């Protein structure tokens, strides 16, 4: 396939940035999108240019690092896949592909297609954990029976990889789907109930401090989430938040 790539280039947070056109030839439909980007970078380096900065790590849909906005969609066309799981067979010869970074106030651009998602880390640090006494013997895994329905829902919420596609795709740049998944995965389990009140209040407070927008229930986040995180988690977090607020903490 021969393609025309329009790639966002930006030299740091304060640079205006803009799209730069790169033609690329002989792209195999079996390449992953990131492999195609690797080939493009080799081409740019061979021509004496500055390679395009983009995030990646596992390339298996696990780490949540790859974060490209492709043809106006977070993680590109297709559902339930991250950018690293997207293959060039989704495109056809002669296509023009627009490649941009996540755009949200809370995700400032570091360079080109790389954004700083440490705002997510700050939210996790505010409460996305359980405090466990690690001294003595390890507790038997079966000592705390958990209803299957709750275990399944907690596991589903825990599949969030923190990629940020939900924020990038939301017209308000809301992080509610991400935060609600992180609140839910712990709130549904007995181990997470001990700190549940403080957790939801602190995580939501931090989310607001980081500059994420409000949720207006458009549902775009659920559609673009590569892990199928459900809007039910947002409803659960809202209930948790209301209950925690009423305790007056
Ligand atoms: S909720 Fe989905 S889109 Fe949002 S960070 Fe988690 S995995 Fe990514
Ligand atoms: S590189 Fe890890 S999820 Fe894409």
PDB file of C-alpha atoms and ligand atoms in Angstrom:
ATOM      1  CA  UNK A   1       0.000   0.000   0.000  1.00  0.00           C
ATOM      2  CA  UNK A   2       1.070   3.561  -0.658  1.00  0.00           C
ATOM      3  CA  UNK A   3      -0.240   6.025   1.881  1.00  0.00           C
ATOM      4  CA  UNK A   4      -0.125   9.712   2.745  1.00  0.00           C
ATOM      5  CA  UNK A   5       0.376  10.368   6.448  1.00  0.00           C
ATOM      6  CA  UNK A   6      -0.505  13.716   8.004  1.00  0.00           C
ATOM      7  CA  UNK A   7       1.314  13.620  11.332  1.00  0.00           C
ATOM      8  CA  UNK A   8       1.078  16.137  14.171  1.00  0.00           C
ATOM      9  CA  UNK A   9       4.531  17.558  14.957  1.00  0.00           C
ATOM     10  CA  UNK A  10       4.986  19.723  18.036  1.00  0.00           C
ATOM     11  CA  UNK A  11       8.192  20.668  19.751  1.00  0.00           C
ATOM     12  CA  UNK A  12       7.024  20.804  23.363  1.00  0.00           C
ATOM     13  CA  UNK A  13       3.998  22.056  25.262  1.00  0.00           C
ATOM     14  CA  UNK A  14       4.402  25.703  24.258  1.00  0.00           C
ATOM     15  CA  UNK A  15       4.952  25.118  20.544  1.00  0.00           C
ATOM     16  CA  UNK A  16       1.888  25.722  18.359  1.00  0.00           C
ATOM     17  CA  UNK A  17       2.455  22.513  16.397  1.00  0.00           C
ATOM     18  CA  UNK A  18       0.904  21.444  13.123  1.00  0.00           C
ATOM     19  CA  UNK A  19       0.372  18.629  10.653  1.00  0.00           C
ATOM     20  CA  UNK A  20       3.286  17.552   8.454  1.00  0.00           C
ATOM     21  CA  UNK A  21       2.728  15.409   5.356  1.00  0.00           C
ATOM     22  CA  UNK A  22       4.771  12.231   4.815  1.00  0.00           C
ATOM     23  CA  UNK A  23       4.254   9.879   1.871  1.00  0.00           C
ATOM     24  CA  UNK A  24       5.057   6.245   2.663  1.00  0.00           C
ATOM     25  CA  UNK A  25       5.235   3.311   0.227  1.00  0.00           C
ATOM     26  CA  UNK A  26       5.167  -0.485   0.317  1.00  0.00           C
ATOM     27  CA  UNK A  27       3.261  -0.701   3.595  1.00  0.00           C
ATOM     28  CA  UNK A  28       2.244  -4.305   4.252  1.00  0.00           C
ATOM     29  CA  UNK A  29      -1.325  -4.882   5.429  1.00  0.00           C
ATOM     30  CA  UNK A  30       0.152  -7.282   8.017  1.00  0.00           C
ATOM     31  CA  UNK A  31       2.081  -4.507   9.752  1.00  0.00           C
ATOM     32  CA  UNK A  32       0.736  -3.117  12.984  1.00  0.00           C
ATOM     33  CA  UNK A  33       0.126   0.620  12.989  1.00  0.00           C
ATOM     34  CA  UNK A  34       3.167   1.138  15.230  1.00  0.00           C
ATOM     35  CA  UNK A  35       5.366  -0.951  12.921  1.00  0.00           C
ATOM     36  CA  UNK A  36       4.280   1.345  10.100  1.00  0.00           C
ATOM     37  CA  UNK A  37       5.305   4.311  12.297  1.00  0.00           C
ATOM     38  CA  UNK A  38       8.693   2.619  12.902  1.00  0.00           C
ATOM     39  CA  UNK A  39       9.221   2.345   9.125  1.00  0.00           C
ATOM     40  CA  UNK A  40       8.264   5.998   8.717  1.00  0.00           C
ATOM     41  CA  UNK A  41      10.783   7.006  11.400  1.00  0.00           C
ATOM     42  CA  UNK A  42      13.540   4.983   9.690  1.00  0.00           C
ATOM     43  CA  UNK A  43      12.682   6.841   6.491  1.00  0.00           C
ATOM     44  CA  UNK A  44      12.808  10.231   8.280  1.00  0.00           C
ATOM     45  CA  UNK A  45      16.151   9.376   9.960  1.00  0.00           C
ATOM     46  CA  UNK A  46      17.621   8.209   6.621  1.00  0.00           C
ATOM     47  CA  UNK A  47      16.631  11.591   5.154  1.00  0.00           C
ATOM     48  CA  UNK A  48      18.434  13.351   8.036  1.00  0.00           C
ATOM     49  CA  UNK A  49      15.239  14.425   9.819  1.00  0.00           C
ATOM     50  CA  UNK A  50      14.029  14.335  13.416  1.00  0.00           C
ATOM     51  CA  UNK A  51      12.052  11.114  14.085  1.00  0.00           C
ATOM     52  CA  UNK A  52       8.472  11.390  15.291  1.00  0.00           C
ATOM     53  CA  UNK A  53       8.076  10.889  19.044  1.00  0.00           C
ATOM     54  CA  UNK A  54       5.255   8.536  19.983  1.00  0.00           C
ATOM     55  CA  UNK A  55       4.522   6.421  23.061  1.00  0.00           C
ATOM     56  CA  UNK A  56       4.571   2.623  23.178  1.00  0.00           C
ATOM     57  CA  UNK A  57       5.785  -0.144  25.422  1.00  0.00           C
ATOM     58  CA  UNK A  58       4.168  -3.600  25.439  1.00  0.00           C
ATOM     59  CA  UNK A  59       2.669  -3.499  21.913  1.00  0.00           C
ATOM     60  CA  UNK A  60       0.202  -6.128  23.146  1.00  0.00           C
ATOM     61  CA  UNK A  61      -2.726  -4.029  24.380  1.00  0.00           C
ATOM     62  CA  UNK A  62      -1.642  -4.266  28.002  1.00  0.00           C
ATOM     63  CA  UNK A  63       0.316  -1.204  29.110  1.00  0.00           C
ATOM     64  CA  UNK A  64      -1.911   1.601  27.803  1.00  0.00           C
ATOM     65  CA  UNK A  65       1.037   3.633  26.513  1.00  0.00           C
ATOM     66  CA  UNK A  66       0.179   3.839  22.817  1.00  0.00           C
ATOM     67  CA  UNK A  67      -2.076   6.827  22.460  1.00  0.00           C
ATOM     68  CA  UNK A  68      -2.762   7.969  18.938  1.00  0.00           C
ATOM     69  CA  UNK A  69      -5.761   9.790  17.588  1.00  0.00           C
ATOM     70  CA  UNK A  70      -6.125   8.320  14.092  1.00  0.00           C
ATOM     71  CA  UNK A  71      -8.504   9.785  11.543  1.00  0.00           C
ATOM     72  CA  UNK A  72     -10.412  11.481  14.337  1.00  0.00           C
ATOM     73  CA  UNK A  73     -10.787   8.378  16.521  1.00  0.00           C
ATOM     74  CA  UNK A  74      -8.926   7.420  19.668  1.00  0.00           C
ATOM     75  CA  UNK A  75      -6.900   4.277  18.784  1.00  0.00           C
ATOM     76  CA  UNK A  76      -8.184   4.555  15.203  1.00  0.00           C
ATOM     77  CA  UNK A  77     -10.891   2.532  13.447  1.00  0.00           C
ATOM     78  CA  UNK A  78     -12.161  -0.700  14.951  1.00  0.00           C
ATOM     79  CA  UNK A  79     -13.505  -1.394  18.418  1.00  0.00           C
ATOM     80  CA  UNK A  80     -11.838  -3.011  21.411  1.00  0.00           C
ATOM     81  CA  UNK A  81      -8.276  -2.457  20.194  1.00  0.00           C
ATOM     82  CA  UNK A  82      -5.420  -0.227  21.216  1.00  0.00           C
ATOM     83  CA  UNK A  83      -3.246   1.531  18.624  1.00  0.00           C
ATOM     84  CA  UNK A  84      -0.611  -1.207  18.922  1.00  0.00           C
ATOM     85  CA  UNK A  85      -3.257  -3.836  18.084  1.00  0.00           C
ATOM     86  CA  UNK A  86      -4.466  -1.932  15.026  1.00  0.00           C
ATOM     87  CA  UNK A  87      -3.291  -3.397  11.718  1.00  0.00           C
ATOM     88  CA  UNK A  88      -2.716  -1.716   8.394  1.00  0.00           C
ATOM     89  CA  UNK A  89      -5.308  -3.996   6.775  1.00  0.00           C
ATOM     90  CA  UNK A  90      -7.860  -1.572   8.235  1.00  0.00           C
ATOM     91  CA  UNK A  91      -6.692   0.921   5.596  1.00  0.00           C
ATOM     92  CA  UNK A  92      -6.508   0.794   1.820  1.00  0.00           C
ATOM     93  CA  UNK A  93      -4.027   1.784  -0.856  1.00  0.00           C
ATOM     94  CA  UNK A  94      -4.054   5.523  -1.512  1.00  0.00           C
ATOM     95  CA  UNK A  95      -5.552   6.467   1.867  1.00  0.00           C
ATOM     96  CA  UNK A  96      -4.620   9.653   3.676  1.00  0.00           C
ATOM     97  CA  UNK A  97      -4.294   9.019   7.414  1.00  0.00           C
ATOM     98  CA  UNK A  98      -4.369  11.794  10.022  1.00  0.00           C
ATOM     99  CA  UNK A  99      -2.310  10.982  13.136  1.00  0.00           C
ATOM    100  CA  UNK A 100      -2.593  13.255  16.180  1.00  0.00           C
ATOM    101  CA  UNK A 101      -1.866  13.053  19.914  1.00  0.00           C
ATOM    102  CA  UNK A 102      -4.520  12.901  22.648  1.00  0.00           C
ATOM    103  CA  UNK A 103      -5.746  16.479  22.983  1.00  0.00           C
ATOM    104  CA  UNK A 104      -6.831  17.465  26.493  1.00  0.00           C
ATOM    105  CA  UNK A 105      -5.761  20.196  28.921  1.00  0.00           C
ATOM    106  CA  UNK A 106      -4.790  17.576  31.501  1.00  0.00           C
ATOM    107  CA  UNK A 107      -2.598  15.732  28.955  1.00  0.00           C
ATOM    108  CA  UNK A 108      -0.063  18.346  27.764  1.00  0.00           C
ATOM    109  CA  UNK A 109       1.984  17.416  24.709  1.00  0.00           C
ATOM    110  CA  UNK A 110       5.589  16.486  25.525  1.00  0.00           C
ATOM    111  CA  UNK A 111       6.642  16.181  21.891  1.00  0.00           C
ATOM    112  CA  UNK A 112       4.811  15.318  18.666  1.00  0.00           C
ATOM    113  CA  UNK A 113       2.453  12.437  19.531  1.00  0.00           C
ATOM    114  CA  UNK A 114       3.599  11.930  23.138  1.00  0.00           C
ATOM    115  CA  UNK A 115       1.510  13.391  25.935  1.00  0.00           C
ATOM    116  CA  UNK A 116       2.098  13.642  29.662  1.00  0.00           C
ATOM    117  CA  UNK A 117      -0.472  11.470  31.451  1.00  0.00           C
ATOM    118  CA  UNK A 118       0.931  11.923  34.951  1.00  0.00           C
ATOM    119  CA  UNK A 119      -2.442  13.474  35.869  1.00  0.00           C
ATOM    120  CA  UNK A 120      -3.742   9.877  35.858  1.00  0.00           C
ATOM    121  CA  UNK A 121      -0.904   8.865  38.210  1.00  0.00           C
ATOM    122  CA  UNK A 122      -1.859  11.677  40.590  1.00  0.00           C
ATOM    123  CA  UNK A 123      -5.463  10.384  40.667  1.00  0.00           C
ATOM    124  CA  UNK A 124      -4.267   6.848  41.458  1.00  0.00           C
ATOM    125  CA  UNK A 125      -1.966   8.185  44.176  1.00  0.00           C
ATOM    126  CA  UNK A 126      -4.957   9.991  45.706  1.00  0.00           C
ATOM    127  CA  UNK A 127      -6.743   6.721  46.465  1.00  0.00           C
ATOM    128  CA  UNK A 128      -6.408   3.957  43.885  1.00  0.00           C
ATOM    129  CA  UNK A 129      -4.955   1.440  46.309  1.00  0.00           C
ATOM    130  CA  UNK A 130      -5.782  -0.716  49.341  1.00  0.00           C
ATOM    131  CA  UNK A 131      -3.688  -0.598  52.496  1.00  0.00           C
ATOM    132  CA  UNK A 132      -2.685  -4.126  53.466  1.00  0.00           C
ATOM    133  CA  UNK A 133      -0.774  -5.369  56.482  1.00  0.00           C
ATOM    134  CA  UNK A 134       2.042  -7.372  54.943  1.00  0.00           C
ATOM    135  CA  UNK A 135       3.591  -8.637  58.158  1.00  0.00           C
ATOM    136  CA  UNK A 136       2.960 -12.222  59.238  1.00  0.00           C
ATOM    137  CA  UNK A 137       1.557 -15.027  57.125  1.00  0.00           C
ATOM    138  CA  UNK A 138      -0.154 -14.467  53.830  1.00  0.00           C
ATOM    139  CA  UNK A 139      -3.915 -14.701  54.166  1.00  0.00           C
ATOM    140  CA  UNK A 140      -5.560 -17.652  52.451  1.00  0.00           C
ATOM    141  CA  UNK A 141      -7.113 -16.521  49.176  1.00  0.00           C
ATOM    142  CA  UNK A 142     -10.397 -18.218  50.048  1.00  0.00           C
ATOM    143  CA  UNK A 143     -10.723 -16.632  53.484  1.00  0.00           C
ATOM    144  CA  UNK A 144     -12.883 -13.825  52.085  1.00  0.00           C
ATOM    145  CA  UNK A 145     -15.737 -15.231  50.013  1.00  0.00           C
ATOM    146  CA  UNK A 146     -16.781 -12.849  47.213  1.00  0.00           C
ATOM    147  CA  UNK A 147     -20.001 -13.213  45.210  1.00  0.00           C
ATOM    148  CA  UNK A 148     -19.228 -14.195  41.630  1.00  0.00           C
ATOM    149  CA  UNK A 149     -21.240 -11.308  40.183  1.00  0.00           C
ATOM    150  CA  UNK A 150     -19.199  -8.791  42.172  1.00  0.00           C
ATOM    151  CA  UNK A 151     -15.897 -10.526  41.447  1.00  0.00           C
ATOM    152  CA  UNK A 152     -16.672 -10.455  37.720  1.00  0.00           C
ATOM    153  CA  UNK A 153     -17.677  -6.765  37.786  1.00  0.00           C
ATOM    154  CA  UNK A 154     -14.519  -5.884  39.772  1.00  0.00           C
ATOM    155  CA  UNK A 155     -12.400  -7.820  37.307  1.00  0.00           C
ATOM    156  CA  UNK A 156     -14.052  -6.093  34.344  1.00  0.00           C
ATOM    157  CA  UNK A 157     -13.341  -2.681  35.899  1.00  0.00           C
ATOM    158  CA  UNK A 158      -9.746  -3.726  36.591  1.00  0.00           C
ATOM    159  CA  UNK A 159      -9.107  -4.322  32.900  1.00  0.00           C
ATOM    160  CA  UNK A 160      -8.780  -0.526  32.411  1.00  0.00           C
ATOM    161  CA  UNK A 161      -5.228   0.050  31.195  1.00  0.00           C
ATOM    162  CA  UNK A 162      -5.160   3.794  31.847  1.00  0.00           C
ATOM    163  CA  UNK A 163      -4.648   4.644  28.183  1.00  0.00           C
ATOM    164  CA  UNK A 164      -6.632   7.877  28.298  1.00  0.00           C
ATOM    165  CA  UNK A 165      -8.700   7.234  25.154  1.00  0.00           C
ATOM    166  CA  UNK A 166     -11.843   8.006  27.160  1.00  0.00           C
ATOM    167  CA  UNK A 167     -10.523  11.495  27.948  1.00  0.00           C
ATOM    168  CA  UNK A 168      -9.253  12.106  24.426  1.00  0.00           C
ATOM    169  CA  UNK A 169     -12.550  11.157  22.857  1.00  0.00           C
ATOM    170  CA  UNK A 170     -14.793  13.078  25.269  1.00  0.00           C
ATOM    171  CA  UNK A 171     -15.843  16.547  24.115  1.00  0.00           C
ATOM    172  CA  UNK A 172     -15.444  17.704  27.742  1.00  0.00           C
ATOM    173  CA  UNK A 173     -12.126  15.850  28.286  1.00  0.00           C
ATOM    174  CA  UNK A 174     -13.741  14.084  31.221  1.00  0.00           C
ATOM    175  CA  UNK A 175     -11.855  11.332  33.039  1.00  0.00           C
ATOM    176  CA  UNK A 176     -14.969   9.848  34.633  1.00  0.00           C
ATOM    177  CA  UNK A 177     -14.727   6.462  32.893  1.00  0.00           C
ATOM    178  CA  UNK A 178     -11.110   5.962  33.978  1.00  0.00           C
ATOM    179  CA  UNK A 179     -11.680   7.144  37.567  1.00  0.00           C
ATOM    180  CA  UNK A 180     -14.904   5.176  37.924  1.00  0.00           C
ATOM    181  CA  UNK A 181     -13.158   1.989  36.761  1.00  0.00           C
ATOM    182  CA  UNK A 182     -10.423   2.519  39.348  1.00  0.00           C
ATOM    183  CA  UNK A 183     -12.959   3.277  42.095  1.00  0.00           C
ATOM    184  CA  UNK A 184     -15.172   0.328  41.126  1.00  0.00           C
ATOM    185  CA  UNK A 185     -12.472  -2.324  40.977  1.00  0.00           C
ATOM    186  CA  UNK A 186     -11.815  -1.732  44.676  1.00  0.00           C
ATOM    187  CA  UNK A 187     -15.266  -0.665  45.923  1.00  0.00           C
ATOM    188  CA  UNK A 188     -16.803  -3.945  44.769  1.00  0.00           C
ATOM    189  CA  UNK A 189     -14.466  -6.051  46.911  1.00  0.00           C
ATOM    190  CA  UNK A 190     -14.478  -6.381  50.721  1.00  0.00           C
ATOM    191  CA  UNK A 191     -10.762  -5.475  50.813  1.00  0.00           C
ATOM    192  CA  UNK A 192     -11.604  -2.157  49.174  1.00  0.00           C
ATOM    193  CA  UNK A 193     -14.547  -1.216  51.380  1.00  0.00           C
ATOM    194  CA  UNK A 194     -12.354  -0.188  54.349  1.00  0.00           C
ATOM    195  CA  UNK A 195     -11.046   2.934  52.577  1.00  0.00           C
ATOM    196  CA  UNK A 196     -13.958   3.341  50.139  1.00  0.00           C
ATOM    197  CA  UNK A 197     -15.290   6.636  51.521  1.00  0.00           C
ATOM    198  CA  UNK A 198     -11.979   8.475  51.501  1.00  0.00           C
ATOM    199  CA  UNK A 199     -10.992   6.872  48.197  1.00  0.00           C
ATOM    200  CA  UNK A 200     -13.882   8.163  46.115  1.00  0.00           C
ATOM    201  CA  UNK A 201     -13.761  11.652  47.657  1.00  0.00           C
ATOM    202  CA  UNK A 202      -9.994  11.967  47.195  1.00  0.00           C
ATOM    203  CA  UNK A 203      -9.878  10.562  43.680  1.00  0.00           C
ATOM    204  CA  UNK A 204     -12.711  12.778  42.438  1.00  0.00           C
ATOM    205  CA  UNK A 205     -11.121  15.818  44.123  1.00  0.00           C
ATOM    206  CA  UNK A 206      -7.812  15.059  42.407  1.00  0.00           C
ATOM    207  CA  UNK A 207      -9.553  14.510  39.067  1.00  0.00           C
ATOM    208  CA  UNK A 208     -11.022  18.022  39.319  1.00  0.00           C
ATOM    209  CA  UNK A 209      -7.673  19.512  40.413  1.00  0.00           C
ATOM    210  CA  UNK A 210      -5.954  17.991  37.371  1.00  0.00           C
ATOM    211  CA  UNK A 211      -8.241  19.948  35.036  1.00  0.00           C
ATOM    212  CA  UNK A 212     -10.416  17.189  33.565  1.00  0.00           C
ATOM    213  CA  UNK A 213     -13.856  18.287  32.388  1.00  0.00           C
ATOM    214  CA  UNK A 214     -17.314  17.326  33.621  1.00  0.00           C
ATOM    215  CA  UNK A 215     -19.213  14.277  32.427  1.00  0.00           C
ATOM    216  CA  UNK A 216     -22.348  15.071  30.415  1.00  0.00           C
ATOM    217  CA  UNK A 217     -23.220  11.427  29.677  1.00  0.00           C
ATOM    218  CA  UNK A 218     -22.478  11.458  25.952  1.00  0.00           C
ATOM    219  CA  UNK A 219     -21.201   7.867  26.199  1.00  0.00           C
ATOM    220  CA  UNK A 220     -18.380   8.461  23.689  1.00  0.00           C
ATOM    221  CA  UNK A 221     -15.834   7.179  26.235  1.00  0.00           C
ATOM    222  CA  UNK A 222     -17.482   3.748  26.444  1.00  0.00           C
ATOM    223  CA  UNK A 223     -17.581   3.446  22.640  1.00  0.00           C
ATOM    224  CA  UNK A 224     -13.874   4.225  22.196  1.00  0.00           C
ATOM    225  CA  UNK A 225     -12.554   2.393  25.269  1.00  0.00           C
ATOM    226  CA  UNK A 226     -10.324  -0.456  24.025  1.00  0.00           C
ATOM    227  CA  UNK A 227     -11.205  -2.533  27.087  1.00  0.00           C
ATOM    228  CA  UNK A 228     -14.984  -2.116  26.954  1.00  0.00           C
ATOM    229  CA  UNK A 229     -15.188  -0.385  30.336  1.00  0.00           C
ATOM    230  CA  UNK A 230     -18.896   0.125  30.957  1.00  0.00           C
ATOM    231  CA  UNK A 231     -20.715   3.359  31.824  1.00  0.00           C
ATOM    232  CA  UNK A 232     -22.187   1.367  34.738  1.00  0.00           C
ATOM    233  CA  UNK A 233     -18.943   2.143  36.532  1.00  0.00           C
ATOM    234  CA  UNK A 234     -19.704   5.871  36.333  1.00  0.00           C
ATOM    235  CA  UNK A 235     -23.146   5.269  37.840  1.00  0.00           C
ATOM    236  CA  UNK A 236     -21.516   3.191  40.604  1.00  0.00           C
ATOM    237  CA  UNK A 237     -18.946   5.905  41.318  1.00  0.00           C
ATOM    238  CA  UNK A 238     -21.661   8.565  41.475  1.00  0.00           C
ATOM    239  CA  UNK A 239     -23.520   6.462  44.068  1.00  0.00           C
ATOM    240  CA  UNK A 240     -20.300   5.950  46.035  1.00  0.00           C
ATOM    241  CA  UNK A 241     -19.555   9.670  45.863  1.00  0.00           C
ATOM    242  CA  UNK A 242     -23.021  10.702  47.011  1.00  0.00           C
ATOM    243  CA  UNK A 243     -22.933   8.260  49.938  1.00  0.00           C
ATOM    244  CA  UNK A 244     -19.423   9.402  50.910  1.00  0.00           C
ATOM    245  CA  UNK A 245     -20.414  13.086  50.702  1.00  0.00           C
ATOM    246  CA  UNK A 246     -23.409  12.500  52.986  1.00  0.00           C
ATOM    247  CA  UNK A 247     -21.160  11.168  55.736  1.00  0.00           C
ATOM    248  CA  UNK A 248     -19.770  14.715  55.931  1.00  0.00           C
ATOM    249  CA  UNK A 249     -16.122  13.708  55.434  1.00  0.00           C
TER     250      UNK A 249
HETATM  251  S1  LIG B   1     -11.516   3.510  30.795  1.00  0.00           S
HETATM  252 FE1  LIG B   1     -10.896   2.581  28.815  1.00  0.00          FE
HETATM  253  S2  LIG B   1     -10.330   4.326  27.552  1.00  0.00           S
HETATM  254 FE2  LIG B   1     -10.324   5.043  29.665  1.00  0.00          FE
HETATM  255  S3  LIG B   1      -8.234   4.794  30.412  1.00  0.00           S
HETATM  256 FE3  LIG B   1      -9.348   2.910  30.957  1.00  0.00          FE
HETATM  257  S4  LIG B   1      -8.980   1.510  29.238  1.00  0.00           S
HETATM  258 FE4  LIG B   1      -8.418   3.548  28.490  1.00  0.00          FE
HETATM  259  S1  LIG B   2       1.901  -0.330  23.528  1.00  0.00           S
HETATM  260 FE1  LIG B   2       1.068  -1.203  25.342  1.00  0.00          FE
HETATM  261  S2  LIG B   2      -1.091  -1.077  25.025  1.00  0.00           S
HETATM  262 FE2  LIG B   2      -0.234  -0.380  23.143  1.00  0.00          FE
END
